[in-house]
Amino acid sequence: MTTAMYPGSFDPVTRGHLDIIKRASRMFDKLIVAVLNNSAKTPLFTVEQRVEMLRECCKDIPNVEIASFDGLTVNFAKAQGATVM
């Protein structure tokens, strides 16, 4: 099973983001959309709001999982078992 990860701030989520999510979900068994919580920036939406927006947008794509993270992207990818970004 191949797990891919699509990291980003998604502030806000755009049609371009959704296009990539839909295409990637067809290429891999599991796609983790990883929402970055960067305390050094002032986002338009909170990380919780961005996660909820993405969950709503992706609710009909069964192999897509939404998660938030802080720290290094590579560490989160390893922790999730993602082998593709």
Short mmCIF file of N, CA, C and O in Angstrom, two decimals:
data_model
loop_
_atom_site.label_atom_id
_atom_site.label_comp_id
_atom_site.label_asym_id
_atom_site.label_seq_id
_atom_site.Cartn_x
_atom_site.Cartn_y
_atom_site.Cartn_z
N MET A 1 0.84 -1.18 0.00
CA MET A 1 0.00 0.00 0.00
C MET A 1 0.89 1.25 0.00
O MET A 1 1.75 1.40 0.85
N THR A 2 0.67 2.12 -0.96
CA THR A 2 1.46 3.34 -1.07
C THR A 2 0.72 4.51 -0.43
O THR A 2 -0.42 4.81 -0.79
N THR A 3 1.39 5.15 0.52
CA THR A 3 0.83 6.32 1.18
C THR A 3 1.59 7.55 0.71
O THR A 3 2.81 7.61 0.79
N ALA A 4 0.83 8.53 0.23
CA ALA A 4 1.41 9.79 -0.23
C ALA A 4 0.96 10.90 0.71
O ALA A 4 -0.08 10.79 1.37
N MET A 5 1.75 11.96 0.76
CA MET A 5 1.39 13.10 1.58
C MET A 5 1.47 14.38 0.75
O MET A 5 2.42 14.57 -0.01
N TYR A 6 0.47 15.23 0.91
CA TYR A 6 0.42 16.52 0.25
C TYR A 6 0.43 17.59 1.35
O TYR A 6 -0.60 17.88 1.94
N PRO A 7 1.62 18.14 1.66
CA PRO A 7 1.70 19.14 2.73
C PRO A 7 1.47 20.55 2.20
O PRO A 7 1.73 20.85 1.04
N GLY A 8 0.97 21.42 3.08
CA GLY A 8 0.80 22.81 2.72
C GLY A 8 0.11 23.57 3.83
O GLY A 8 -0.34 23.00 4.81
N SER A 9 -0.01 24.88 3.63
CA SER A 9 -0.71 25.69 4.64
C SER A 9 -2.21 25.74 4.35
O SER A 9 -3.02 25.87 5.26
N PHE A 10 -2.60 25.67 3.08
CA PHE A 10 -4.00 25.64 2.67
C PHE A 10 -4.78 26.79 3.31
O PHE A 10 -5.84 26.59 3.89
N ASP A 11 -4.25 28.00 3.18
CA ASP A 11 -4.83 29.16 3.85
C ASP A 11 -5.20 30.25 2.85
O ASP A 11 -4.45 31.22 2.67
N PRO A 12 -6.33 30.11 2.19
CA PRO A 12 -7.36 29.08 2.29
C PRO A 12 -7.14 27.98 1.26
O PRO A 12 -6.29 28.10 0.38
N VAL A 13 -7.94 26.93 1.36
CA VAL A 13 -7.91 25.88 0.35
C VAL A 13 -8.46 26.46 -0.96
O VAL A 13 -9.39 27.25 -0.94
N THR A 14 -7.82 26.11 -2.08
CA THR A 14 -8.22 26.65 -3.38
C THR A 14 -8.65 25.52 -4.32
O THR A 14 -8.43 24.34 -4.03
N ARG A 15 -9.20 25.89 -5.44
CA ARG A 15 -9.56 24.88 -6.46
C ARG A 15 -8.33 24.16 -6.98
O ARG A 15 -8.39 23.00 -7.32
N GLY A 16 -7.21 24.86 -7.03
CA GLY A 16 -5.96 24.23 -7.44
C GLY A 16 -5.53 23.15 -6.46
O GLY A 16 -5.11 22.07 -6.87
N HIS A 17 -5.64 23.44 -5.16
CA HIS A 17 -5.35 22.42 -4.15
C HIS A 17 -6.25 21.21 -4.35
O HIS A 17 -5.79 20.06 -4.31
N LEU A 18 -7.55 21.46 -4.53
CA LEU A 18 -8.50 20.36 -4.68
C LEU A 18 -8.23 19.54 -5.93
O LEU A 18 -8.40 18.32 -5.93
N ASP A 19 -7.79 20.18 -7.00
CA ASP A 19 -7.45 19.46 -8.22
C ASP A 19 -6.29 18.51 -7.97
O ASP A 19 -6.33 17.33 -8.37
N ILE A 20 -5.27 18.98 -7.27
CA ILE A 20 -4.12 18.12 -6.95
C ILE A 20 -4.55 16.98 -6.04
O ILE A 20 -4.14 15.83 -6.24
N ILE A 21 -5.39 17.27 -5.05
CA ILE A 21 -5.87 16.23 -4.13
C ILE A 21 -6.63 15.15 -4.90
O ILE A 21 -6.40 13.96 -4.71
N LYS A 22 -7.52 15.56 -5.78
CA LYS A 22 -8.32 14.59 -6.55
C LYS A 22 -7.43 13.73 -7.45
O LYS A 22 -7.60 12.51 -7.53
N ARG A 23 -6.49 14.36 -8.13
CA ARG A 23 -5.61 13.59 -9.02
C ARG A 23 -4.71 12.65 -8.23
O ARG A 23 -4.51 11.50 -8.61
N ALA A 24 -4.15 13.14 -7.13
CA ALA A 24 -3.26 12.30 -6.31
C ALA A 24 -4.02 11.15 -5.67
O ALA A 24 -3.47 10.05 -5.51
N SER A 25 -5.27 11.37 -5.30
CA SER A 25 -6.05 10.31 -4.67
C SER A 25 -6.29 9.13 -5.62
O SER A 25 -6.49 8.00 -5.18
N ARG A 26 -6.23 9.40 -6.92
CA ARG A 26 -6.38 8.32 -7.91
C ARG A 26 -5.07 7.59 -8.17
O ARG A 26 -5.06 6.49 -8.71
N MET A 27 -3.97 8.20 -7.77
CA MET A 27 -2.66 7.61 -8.03
C MET A 27 -2.13 6.75 -6.88
O MET A 27 -1.28 5.88 -7.11
N PHE A 28 -2.63 7.01 -5.66
CA PHE A 28 -2.07 6.33 -4.49
C PHE A 28 -3.18 5.69 -3.66
O PHE A 28 -4.33 6.12 -3.72
N ASP A 29 -2.80 4.68 -2.90
CA ASP A 29 -3.77 3.97 -2.06
C ASP A 29 -4.33 4.88 -0.97
O ASP A 29 -5.51 4.82 -0.63
N LYS A 30 -3.47 5.71 -0.40
CA LYS A 30 -3.86 6.62 0.67
C LYS A 30 -3.16 7.95 0.46
O LYS A 30 -1.98 7.99 0.14
N LEU A 31 -3.90 9.04 0.64
CA LEU A 31 -3.34 10.39 0.52
C LEU A 31 -3.62 11.14 1.82
O LEU A 31 -4.77 11.28 2.23
N ILE A 32 -2.56 11.60 2.45
CA ILE A 32 -2.68 12.41 3.65
C ILE A 32 -2.47 13.86 3.25
O ILE A 32 -1.41 14.22 2.73
N VAL A 33 -3.49 14.68 3.45
CA VAL A 33 -3.36 16.12 3.22
C VAL A 33 -2.93 16.69 4.56
O VAL A 33 -3.68 16.67 5.54
N ALA A 34 -1.70 17.17 4.62
CA ALA A 34 -1.08 17.61 5.87
C ALA A 34 -1.09 19.14 5.95
O ALA A 34 -0.42 19.81 5.18
N VAL A 35 -1.85 19.65 6.90
CA VAL A 35 -2.01 21.09 7.07
C VAL A 35 -0.98 21.59 8.08
O VAL A 35 -0.99 21.20 9.24
N LEU A 36 -0.11 22.46 7.61
CA LEU A 36 0.97 22.99 8.44
C LEU A 36 0.45 24.04 9.43
O LEU A 36 -0.27 24.96 9.06
N ASN A 37 0.84 23.86 10.68
CA ASN A 37 0.58 24.86 11.71
C ASN A 37 1.89 25.58 11.97
O ASN A 37 2.74 25.09 12.70
N ASN A 38 2.07 26.73 11.33
CA ASN A 38 3.31 27.49 11.42
C ASN A 38 3.10 28.69 12.35
O ASN A 38 2.48 29.68 11.96
N SER A 39 3.63 28.60 13.56
CA SER A 39 3.43 29.66 14.54
C SER A 39 4.18 30.96 14.18
O SER A 39 3.92 32.01 14.76
N ALA A 40 5.08 30.90 13.21
CA ALA A 40 5.83 32.09 12.79
C ALA A 40 5.02 32.97 11.84
O ALA A 40 5.42 34.10 11.56
N LYS A 41 3.90 32.47 11.35
CA LYS A 41 3.07 33.23 10.42
C LYS A 41 1.71 33.53 11.04
O LYS A 41 1.26 32.81 11.94
N THR A 42 1.04 34.54 10.53
CA THR A 42 -0.31 34.86 10.96
C THR A 42 -1.27 34.46 9.85
O THR A 42 -1.42 35.18 8.87
N PRO A 43 -1.90 33.30 9.99
CA PRO A 43 -2.78 32.82 8.91
C PRO A 43 -4.12 33.53 8.89
O PRO A 43 -4.55 34.12 9.89
N LEU A 44 -4.78 33.46 7.76
CA LEU A 44 -6.12 34.00 7.61
C LEU A 44 -7.11 33.17 8.41
O LEU A 44 -8.00 33.68 9.07
N PHE A 45 -6.95 31.83 8.36
CA PHE A 45 -7.81 30.90 9.08
C PHE A 45 -6.98 30.10 10.08
O PHE A 45 -5.81 29.82 9.83
N THR A 46 -7.60 29.69 11.18
CA THR A 46 -6.90 28.84 12.14
C THR A 46 -6.64 27.47 11.53
O THR A 46 -7.29 27.09 10.55
N VAL A 47 -5.73 26.73 12.11
CA VAL A 47 -5.44 25.39 11.60
C VAL A 47 -6.69 24.51 11.70
O VAL A 47 -6.96 23.70 10.81
N GLU A 48 -7.47 24.68 12.75
CA GLU A 48 -8.70 23.90 12.91
C GLU A 48 -9.70 24.21 11.81
O GLU A 48 -10.36 23.31 11.27
N GLN A 49 -9.82 25.49 11.45
CA GLN A 49 -10.73 25.88 10.37
C GLN A 49 -10.27 25.32 9.03
O GLN A 49 -11.08 24.85 8.23
N ARG A 50 -8.95 25.36 8.79
CA ARG A 50 -8.43 24.84 7.52
C ARG A 50 -8.63 23.34 7.42
O ARG A 50 -9.00 22.82 6.36
N VAL A 51 -8.41 22.63 8.53
CA VAL A 51 -8.64 21.18 8.54
C VAL A 51 -10.11 20.89 8.26
O VAL A 51 -10.44 20.02 7.45
N GLU A 52 -11.00 21.62 8.90
CA GLU A 52 -12.44 21.39 8.70
C GLU A 52 -12.86 21.70 7.27
O GLU A 52 -13.65 20.97 6.68
N MET A 53 -12.32 22.79 6.69
CA MET A 53 -12.64 23.11 5.28
C MET A 53 -12.22 21.97 4.36
O MET A 53 -12.97 21.56 3.47
N LEU A 54 -11.03 21.46 4.59
CA LEU A 54 -10.53 20.36 3.75
C LEU A 54 -11.34 19.09 3.96
O LEU A 54 -11.63 18.37 3.00
N ARG A 55 -11.70 18.80 5.18
CA ARG A 55 -12.54 17.61 5.43
C ARG A 55 -13.86 17.71 4.70
O ARG A 55 -14.34 16.73 4.13
N GLU A 56 -14.45 18.89 4.72
CA GLU A 56 -15.72 19.08 4.02
C GLU A 56 -15.54 18.93 2.51
O GLU A 56 -16.33 18.28 1.84
N CYS A 57 -14.47 19.52 1.97
CA CYS A 57 -14.22 19.45 0.53
C CYS A 57 -13.87 18.03 0.06
O CYS A 57 -14.13 17.69 -1.09
N CYS A 58 -13.29 17.24 0.93
CA CYS A 58 -12.79 15.91 0.54
C CYS A 58 -13.63 14.77 1.08
O CYS A 58 -13.22 13.61 0.98
N LYS A 59 -14.79 15.06 1.63
CA LYS A 59 -15.59 14.03 2.28
C LYS A 59 -16.02 12.90 1.35
O LYS A 59 -16.28 11.80 1.81
N ASP A 60 -16.06 13.15 0.06
CA ASP A 60 -16.47 12.12 -0.90
C ASP A 60 -15.29 11.37 -1.51
O ASP A 60 -15.48 10.58 -2.44
N ILE A 61 -14.09 11.60 -1.00
CA ILE A 61 -12.90 10.90 -1.51
C ILE A 61 -12.42 9.98 -0.38
O ILE A 61 -11.79 10.43 0.57
N PRO A 62 -12.76 8.70 -0.47
CA PRO A 62 -12.55 7.80 0.67
C PRO A 62 -11.11 7.57 1.11
O PRO A 62 -10.86 7.29 2.28
N ASN A 63 -10.15 7.69 0.22
CA ASN A 63 -8.77 7.40 0.59
C ASN A 63 -7.96 8.65 0.98
O ASN A 63 -6.75 8.60 1.08
N VAL A 64 -8.67 9.76 1.22
CA VAL A 64 -8.01 11.01 1.63
C VAL A 64 -8.23 11.22 3.13
O VAL A 64 -9.34 11.12 3.63
N GLU A 65 -7.13 11.50 3.80
CA GLU A 65 -7.15 11.77 5.23
C GLU A 65 -6.57 13.16 5.46
O GLU A 65 -5.57 13.52 4.83
N ILE A 66 -7.19 13.93 6.33
CA ILE A 66 -6.73 15.29 6.62
C ILE A 66 -6.12 15.29 8.02
O ILE A 66 -6.73 14.78 8.96
N ALA A 67 -4.93 15.88 8.15
CA ALA A 67 -4.27 15.95 9.46
C ALA A 67 -3.48 17.25 9.53
O ALA A 67 -3.05 17.79 8.52
N SER A 68 -3.30 17.75 10.74
CA SER A 68 -2.47 18.94 10.92
C SER A 68 -1.17 18.54 11.60
O SER A 68 -1.09 17.51 12.26
N PHE A 69 -0.16 19.36 11.41
CA PHE A 69 1.14 19.08 12.01
C PHE A 69 1.92 20.38 12.19
O PHE A 69 1.60 21.40 11.59
N ASP A 70 2.92 20.31 13.06
CA ASP A 70 3.89 21.39 13.16
C ASP A 70 5.26 20.73 13.21
O ASP A 70 5.37 19.52 13.37
N GLY A 71 6.27 21.51 13.00
CA GLY A 71 7.61 20.93 12.95
C GLY A 71 8.01 20.62 11.52
O GLY A 71 7.47 21.17 10.57
N LEU A 72 8.96 19.70 11.39
CA LEU A 72 9.50 19.37 10.07
C LEU A 72 8.55 18.44 9.30
O LEU A 72 8.07 17.44 9.84
N THR A 73 8.34 18.78 8.05
CA THR A 73 7.47 17.99 7.19
C THR A 73 7.96 16.55 7.07
O THR A 73 7.18 15.61 7.13
N VAL A 74 9.27 16.37 6.93
CA VAL A 74 9.83 15.04 6.75
C VAL A 74 9.57 14.17 7.98
O VAL A 74 9.31 12.97 7.85
N ASN A 75 9.63 14.75 9.17
CA ASN A 75 9.34 13.98 10.39
C ASN A 75 7.88 13.53 10.44
O ASN A 75 7.58 12.40 10.82
N PHE A 76 6.98 14.42 10.03
CA PHE A 76 5.56 14.05 10.00
C PHE A 76 5.31 12.97 8.96
O PHE A 76 4.57 12.03 9.20
N ALA A 77 5.94 13.10 7.80
CA ALA A 77 5.79 12.10 6.74
C ALA A 77 6.25 10.73 7.22
O ALA A 77 5.57 9.72 7.01
N LYS A 78 7.38 10.68 7.88
CA LYS A 78 7.89 9.41 8.41
C LYS A 78 6.93 8.83 9.45
O LYS A 78 6.65 7.63 9.43
N ALA A 79 6.42 9.67 10.33
CA ALA A 79 5.51 9.21 11.37
C ALA A 79 4.22 8.65 10.79
O ALA A 79 3.61 7.75 11.36
N GLN A 80 3.81 9.18 9.63
CA GLN A 80 2.58 8.73 8.97
C GLN A 80 2.81 7.56 8.02
O GLN A 80 1.85 7.00 7.47
N GLY A 81 4.05 7.20 7.79
CA GLY A 81 4.36 6.12 6.87
C GLY A 81 4.26 6.52 5.41
O GLY A 81 4.14 5.67 4.53
N ALA A 82 4.32 7.82 5.15
CA ALA A 82 4.24 8.31 3.76
C ALA A 82 5.58 8.10 3.07
O ALA A 82 6.63 8.42 3.62
N THR A 83 5.52 7.57 1.86
CA THR A 83 6.74 7.32 1.09
C THR A 83 6.83 8.22 -0.14
O THR A 83 7.83 8.18 -0.86
N VAL A 84 5.79 9.02 -0.38
CA VAL A 84 5.74 9.91 -1.55
C VAL A 84 5.20 11.28 -1.08
O VAL A 84 4.29 11.34 -0.28
N MET A 85 5.81 12.34 -1.60
CA MET A 85 5.28 13.69 -1.34
C MET A 85 5.05 14.38 -2.65
O MET A 85 5.78 14.26 -3.58
#
